[in-house]
Short mmCIF file of C-alpha atoms in Angstrom, two decimals:
data_model
loop_
_atom_site.label_atom_id
_atom_site.label_comp_id
_atom_site.label_asym_id
_atom_site.label_seq_id
_atom_site.Cartn_x
_atom_site.Cartn_y
_atom_site.Cartn_z
CA MET A 219 23.82 2.57 -22.10
CA LYS A 220 24.03 -0.30 -19.59
CA ARG A 221 20.87 -2.04 -18.41
CA PHE A 222 21.04 -0.78 -14.81
CA GLN A 223 21.42 2.81 -16.09
CA ILE A 224 18.33 2.40 -18.24
CA VAL A 225 16.31 1.04 -15.30
CA LEU A 226 17.45 3.92 -13.10
CA LEU A 227 16.62 6.52 -15.74
CA ILE A 228 13.14 5.08 -16.21
CA ALA A 229 12.56 5.06 -12.45
CA LEU A 230 13.58 8.68 -12.17
CA LEU A 231 11.30 9.68 -15.04
CA LEU A 232 8.22 7.70 -13.99
CA PRO A 233 5.07 9.79 -14.46
CA ALA A 234 3.50 11.17 -11.32
CA ALA A 235 0.46 8.91 -11.68
CA ALA A 236 2.65 5.81 -11.36
CA TRP A 237 3.96 6.95 -8.03
CA GLY A 238 0.73 8.29 -6.60
CA GLU A 239 1.73 11.92 -7.11
CA PRO A 240 5.09 11.91 -5.27
CA ARG A 241 6.33 15.01 -3.59
CA PRO A 242 8.47 17.24 -5.84
CA GLU A 243 11.18 17.34 -3.18
CA ASP A 244 11.48 13.54 -3.37
CA ARG A 245 12.03 13.68 -7.12
CA GLU A 246 14.67 16.34 -6.71
CA ARG A 247 16.43 14.31 -4.02
CA GLU A 248 16.35 11.18 -6.17
CA GLN A 249 17.99 13.09 -9.01
CA LEU A 250 20.65 14.43 -6.66
CA LEU A 251 21.46 11.00 -5.19
CA ALA A 252 21.43 9.26 -8.57
CA THR A 253 23.60 11.70 -10.52
CA GLY A 254 25.53 13.89 -8.03
CA LYS A 255 29.33 13.65 -7.99
CA ILE A 256 30.63 11.30 -5.30
CA VAL A 257 33.62 12.94 -3.62
CA LYS A 258 34.19 10.79 -0.52
CA ILE A 259 33.33 7.29 0.72
CA GLU A 260 33.75 6.15 4.33
CA GLU A 261 33.00 2.89 6.12
CA LEU A 262 30.42 3.12 8.90
CA PRO A 263 31.05 1.20 12.15
CA VAL A 264 27.43 0.03 12.40
CA GLY A 265 25.28 -2.77 11.04
CA THR A 266 26.18 -6.21 9.71
CA THR A 267 26.08 -5.32 6.00
CA ARG A 268 29.11 -2.99 6.01
CA PRO A 269 27.30 0.20 4.95
CA LEU A 270 29.22 3.14 3.53
CA LYS A 271 28.74 6.87 4.12
CA VAL A 272 28.84 8.63 0.76
CA SER A 273 29.51 12.35 0.32
CA ILE A 274 28.00 13.92 -2.81
CA ASN A 275 28.91 17.33 -4.23
CA VAL A 276 26.24 19.23 -6.15
CA ASP A 277 26.86 22.89 -7.02
CA ASN A 278 29.62 23.07 -4.39
CA LYS A 279 27.29 21.88 -1.64
CA LEU A 280 27.79 18.58 0.19
CA TYR A 281 25.03 16.02 0.68
CA PHE A 282 25.31 12.69 2.44
CA ALA A 283 23.84 9.23 1.94
CA VAL A 284 24.29 5.64 3.11
CA PHE A 285 25.16 2.94 0.58
CA LYS A 286 24.30 -0.74 1.06
CA GLY A 287 25.27 -3.33 -1.51
CA VAL A 288 24.20 -6.49 0.34
CA ASP A 289 22.62 -9.05 -2.00
CA VAL A 290 22.31 -12.44 -0.29
CA GLN A 291 19.78 -15.03 -1.44
CA PRO A 292 20.65 -18.41 0.11
CA ARG A 293 18.93 -21.58 -1.06
CA GLY A 294 16.67 -23.69 1.16
CA VAL A 295 15.90 -22.95 4.81
CA THR A 296 17.59 -20.13 6.76
CA GLN A 297 17.70 -20.36 10.57
CA PHE A 298 18.30 -17.32 12.81
CA ARG A 299 18.77 -17.61 16.54
CA GLY A 300 15.49 -17.23 18.40
CA ARG A 301 13.38 -17.23 15.21
CA LYS A 302 11.43 -19.77 13.21
CA PRO A 303 13.16 -21.31 10.16
CA THR A 304 12.62 -19.19 7.06
CA ILE A 305 12.19 -20.47 3.51
CA GLY A 306 13.14 -18.10 0.71
CA PHE A 307 15.03 -15.64 2.94
CA THR A 308 16.67 -12.76 1.08
CA ASP A 309 18.84 -9.91 2.29
CA THR A 310 19.17 -7.48 -0.60
CA TYR A 311 19.53 -3.79 -1.32
CA ARG A 312 16.61 -4.08 -3.77
CA HIS A 313 14.23 -4.31 -0.83
CA ASP A 314 15.34 -0.91 0.47
CA ARG A 315 14.21 0.69 -2.79
CA ALA A 316 10.99 -1.38 -2.87
CA ALA A 317 10.11 -0.35 0.70
CA TYR A 318 10.68 3.31 -0.19
CA ALA A 319 8.42 3.01 -3.25
CA LEU A 320 5.60 1.47 -1.18
CA ASP A 321 6.06 4.04 1.56
CA ARG A 322 5.43 6.80 -0.95
CA LEU A 323 2.46 5.04 -2.55
CA LEU A 324 0.81 4.89 0.87
CA GLU A 325 1.86 8.48 1.70
CA LEU A 326 3.61 7.44 4.89
CA ASN A 327 6.71 9.50 4.08
CA MET A 328 8.65 7.69 6.79
CA ILE A 329 11.47 6.21 4.69
CA PRO A 330 14.31 8.45 3.43
CA VAL A 331 14.63 8.85 -0.34
CA THR A 332 16.31 5.77 -1.80
CA VAL A 333 17.77 5.15 -5.28
CA ILE A 334 19.77 2.39 -6.96
CA ARG A 335 23.30 3.41 -7.88
CA LYS A 336 26.78 1.96 -8.32
CA VAL A 337 29.39 2.83 -5.69
CA ARG A 338 32.90 1.39 -5.93
CA GLN A 339 31.75 -0.57 -8.97
CA LYS A 340 29.04 -2.32 -6.95
CA ARG A 341 25.33 -1.78 -7.40
CA GLY A 342 23.31 -1.07 -4.28
CA ALA A 343 20.81 1.16 -2.52
CA LEU A 344 21.83 4.76 -1.83
CA VAL A 345 19.69 6.10 1.02
CA ASP A 346 19.41 9.77 1.93
CA TRP A 347 21.17 10.63 5.21
CA VAL A 348 18.90 11.68 8.10
CA PRO A 349 20.78 14.58 9.75
CA ASP A 350 20.90 15.15 13.51
CA ALA A 351 18.92 12.00 14.22
CA ILE A 352 18.88 9.81 17.31
CA THR A 353 18.03 6.10 17.33
CA GLU A 354 15.39 4.39 19.42
CA LEU A 355 18.27 3.00 21.47
CA ASP A 356 19.53 6.55 22.10
CA ARG A 357 16.01 7.60 23.09
CA ARG A 358 15.61 4.78 25.59
CA THR A 359 19.10 5.09 27.01
CA GLY A 360 18.64 8.82 27.59
CA ASP A 361 15.01 8.44 28.69
CA LEU A 362 14.05 10.99 26.04
CA LYS A 363 10.49 11.59 24.87
CA PRO A 364 8.20 14.36 23.66
CA ASP A 365 5.86 16.10 26.06
CA ASP A 366 2.96 14.36 24.34
CA SER A 367 3.68 10.61 24.24
CA LYS A 368 0.85 10.16 21.73
CA ILE A 369 3.20 11.54 19.05
CA LEU A 370 5.32 8.41 19.36
CA ASP A 371 2.45 5.98 19.94
CA ASP A 372 0.72 7.01 16.71
CA GLN A 373 3.88 6.71 14.63
CA TRP A 374 4.77 3.32 16.15
CA ALA A 375 1.31 2.02 15.21
CA VAL A 376 1.87 3.02 11.57
CA MET A 377 5.34 1.46 11.65
CA ARG A 378 3.90 -1.85 12.89
CA MET A 379 1.30 -1.82 10.12
CA PHE A 380 3.92 -1.14 7.45
CA ASP A 381 6.28 -3.81 8.80
CA ALA A 382 3.39 -6.31 8.68
CA LEU A 383 2.66 -5.32 5.08
CA ILE A 384 6.26 -5.77 3.88
CA ASN A 385 6.91 -8.69 6.25
CA ASN A 386 9.88 -7.00 7.88
CA PRO A 387 11.40 -9.17 10.64
CA ASP A 388 14.34 -6.88 11.30
CA ARG A 389 12.89 -3.81 13.02
CA ASN A 390 15.25 -3.01 15.89
CA LEU A 391 16.39 -0.18 18.17
CA GLY A 392 19.00 0.97 15.65
CA ASN A 393 16.85 1.38 12.55
CA GLN A 394 14.21 3.67 14.03
CA LEU A 395 15.47 7.27 13.82
CA TYR A 396 13.96 10.46 15.25
CA THR A 397 14.52 14.07 14.34
CA ARG A 398 13.61 16.73 16.84
CA PRO A 399 11.96 18.94 18.00
CA ASP A 400 8.90 17.46 16.26
CA TRP A 401 9.94 13.83 16.95
CA THR A 402 9.40 12.67 13.38
CA LEU A 403 10.07 8.93 12.98
CA HIS A 404 12.26 7.81 10.07
CA LEU A 405 12.50 4.11 9.14
CA ILE A 406 15.67 2.65 7.63
CA ASP A 407 17.18 -0.74 6.74
CA HIS A 408 14.62 -2.93 4.94
CA THR A 409 16.99 -5.30 3.16
CA ARG A 410 15.50 -8.35 4.93
CA ALA A 411 11.86 -7.45 4.28
CA PHE A 412 9.56 -9.09 1.72
CA THR A 413 10.41 -12.66 2.76
CA ARG A 414 7.63 -14.98 1.54
CA SER A 415 4.70 -15.15 3.97
CA ARG A 416 0.91 -15.06 3.72
CA GLN A 417 0.40 -14.21 7.39
CA ILE A 418 0.76 -11.07 9.47
CA PRO A 419 2.65 -11.22 12.78
CA ASP A 420 0.88 -11.70 16.10
CA THR A 421 2.70 -8.62 17.43
CA TYR A 422 0.65 -6.58 14.95
CA ARG A 423 -2.62 -8.44 15.45
CA GLU A 424 -2.50 -7.98 19.21
CA GLN A 425 -2.47 -4.16 19.20
CA TRP A 426 -5.14 -1.69 18.16
CA SER A 427 -4.81 0.00 14.79
CA ARG A 428 -3.91 3.71 14.67
CA LEU A 429 -3.26 5.48 11.39
CA PRO A 430 -4.18 8.50 9.27
CA ARG A 431 -7.37 8.03 7.27
CA ARG A 432 -5.51 8.80 4.01
CA VAL A 433 -3.14 5.88 4.67
CA TYR A 434 -6.10 3.55 5.19
CA GLU A 435 -7.70 4.74 1.94
CA ASN A 436 -4.39 4.39 0.07
CA LEU A 437 -3.97 0.87 1.46
CA LYS A 438 -7.46 -0.07 0.24
CA SER A 439 -6.88 1.37 -3.23
CA LEU A 440 -3.37 -0.08 -3.64
CA ASP A 441 -3.31 -1.71 -7.07
CA PRO A 442 -1.18 -4.77 -8.00
CA ASP A 443 -0.27 -3.30 -11.39
CA GLN A 444 0.84 -0.09 -9.70
CA VAL A 445 2.98 -1.97 -7.20
CA ARG A 446 4.50 -4.14 -9.91
CA ALA A 447 5.34 -1.00 -11.89
CA VAL A 448 7.30 0.63 -9.07
CA THR A 449 8.99 -2.57 -7.87
CA ARG A 450 9.98 -4.11 -11.19
CA THR A 451 13.48 -5.61 -10.95
CA LEU A 452 13.10 -5.28 -7.15
CA LEU A 453 10.43 -7.82 -6.14
CA SER A 454 9.34 -11.09 -7.71
CA ALA A 455 5.77 -11.75 -8.83
CA ALA A 456 5.40 -14.14 -5.88
CA GLN A 457 6.55 -11.47 -3.41
CA VAL A 458 3.99 -9.01 -4.76
CA LYS A 459 1.25 -11.65 -4.58
CA ASP A 460 2.09 -12.40 -0.94
CA LEU A 461 2.14 -8.69 -0.16
CA PHE A 462 -1.46 -8.30 -1.32
CA ILE A 463 -2.57 -11.30 0.73
CA ARG A 464 -1.06 -9.60 3.78
CA ARG A 465 -2.66 -6.30 2.71
CA ASP A 466 -6.10 -7.92 2.78
CA LEU A 467 -5.46 -9.36 6.26
CA ILE A 468 -4.35 -5.92 7.48
CA LEU A 469 -7.49 -4.30 6.07
CA LYS A 470 -9.63 -6.93 7.79
CA LYS A 471 -7.93 -6.17 11.10
CA ILE A 472 -8.30 -2.40 10.69
CA GLU A 473 -11.97 -2.76 9.80
CA GLY A 474 -12.50 -4.95 12.89
CA ASP A 475 -10.83 -2.31 15.05
CA ILE A 476 -13.07 0.37 13.52
CA SER A 477 -16.12 -1.73 14.45
CA ALA A 478 -14.83 -2.07 18.03
CA LEU A 479 -13.47 1.44 18.64
CA GLY A 480 -15.25 3.63 16.10
CA GLU A 481 -13.45 5.69 13.47
CA GLU A 482 -12.37 8.27 16.05
CA GLY A 483 -10.54 5.50 17.93
CA VAL A 484 -8.58 4.35 14.88
CA PHE A 485 -7.94 7.42 12.72
CA TYR A 486 -5.86 10.28 14.09
CA GLU A 487 -5.89 12.51 11.02
#
């Protein structure tokens, strides 16, 4: 059995304790994405990483996913227009799987199920398709919103916290998806996250914290060994170390906001 197959099999069979008691439906979806028969592959006219739409047949029922095989790790300093120079920039499918694993550890449940699989003889991230979704760009263009705007405000606050934790510089109007009628926010495209940094962005510092209490407790109890276990082969030891430095800064900010606003002003569940 090839090495990548062994890694995938281990990931699929991780005990519940290692994943923070993941939802059974996530495990089932991982199995489906990892082993289902691929019957069709199409190029998608979006994004800069040439993603593919993959059709999977399981028991004569079709399921869909997005495949991304980008794996770019340039040496030295990377400069993007309008941004500060970045040292150690990476753009890799491994980060999509790592972001999904952290999302589930924190019980955010905002990132679609993601596995590592080969498609067209190339290894990459296979991400569950979000059906009937609209993007943030669609929402703004159509001036669409729920009757209670707090539904979006609360989810955006959690998104900002998570992006600060994983140091994601690439949140944009196309990788925030909503499903209606409940306006659930789904986050996709984290290949450029986890770039080395021991700071959290000012855009996160400048806004009040809002999050479910369980997420705050999970963030506090997040364990380095646990994170290393679910991100092995995905993140380096240095990336995990930086993540926990950012985690501590985020906790400090949340605790300051609790002191200023009270728990009822910060926690919404």
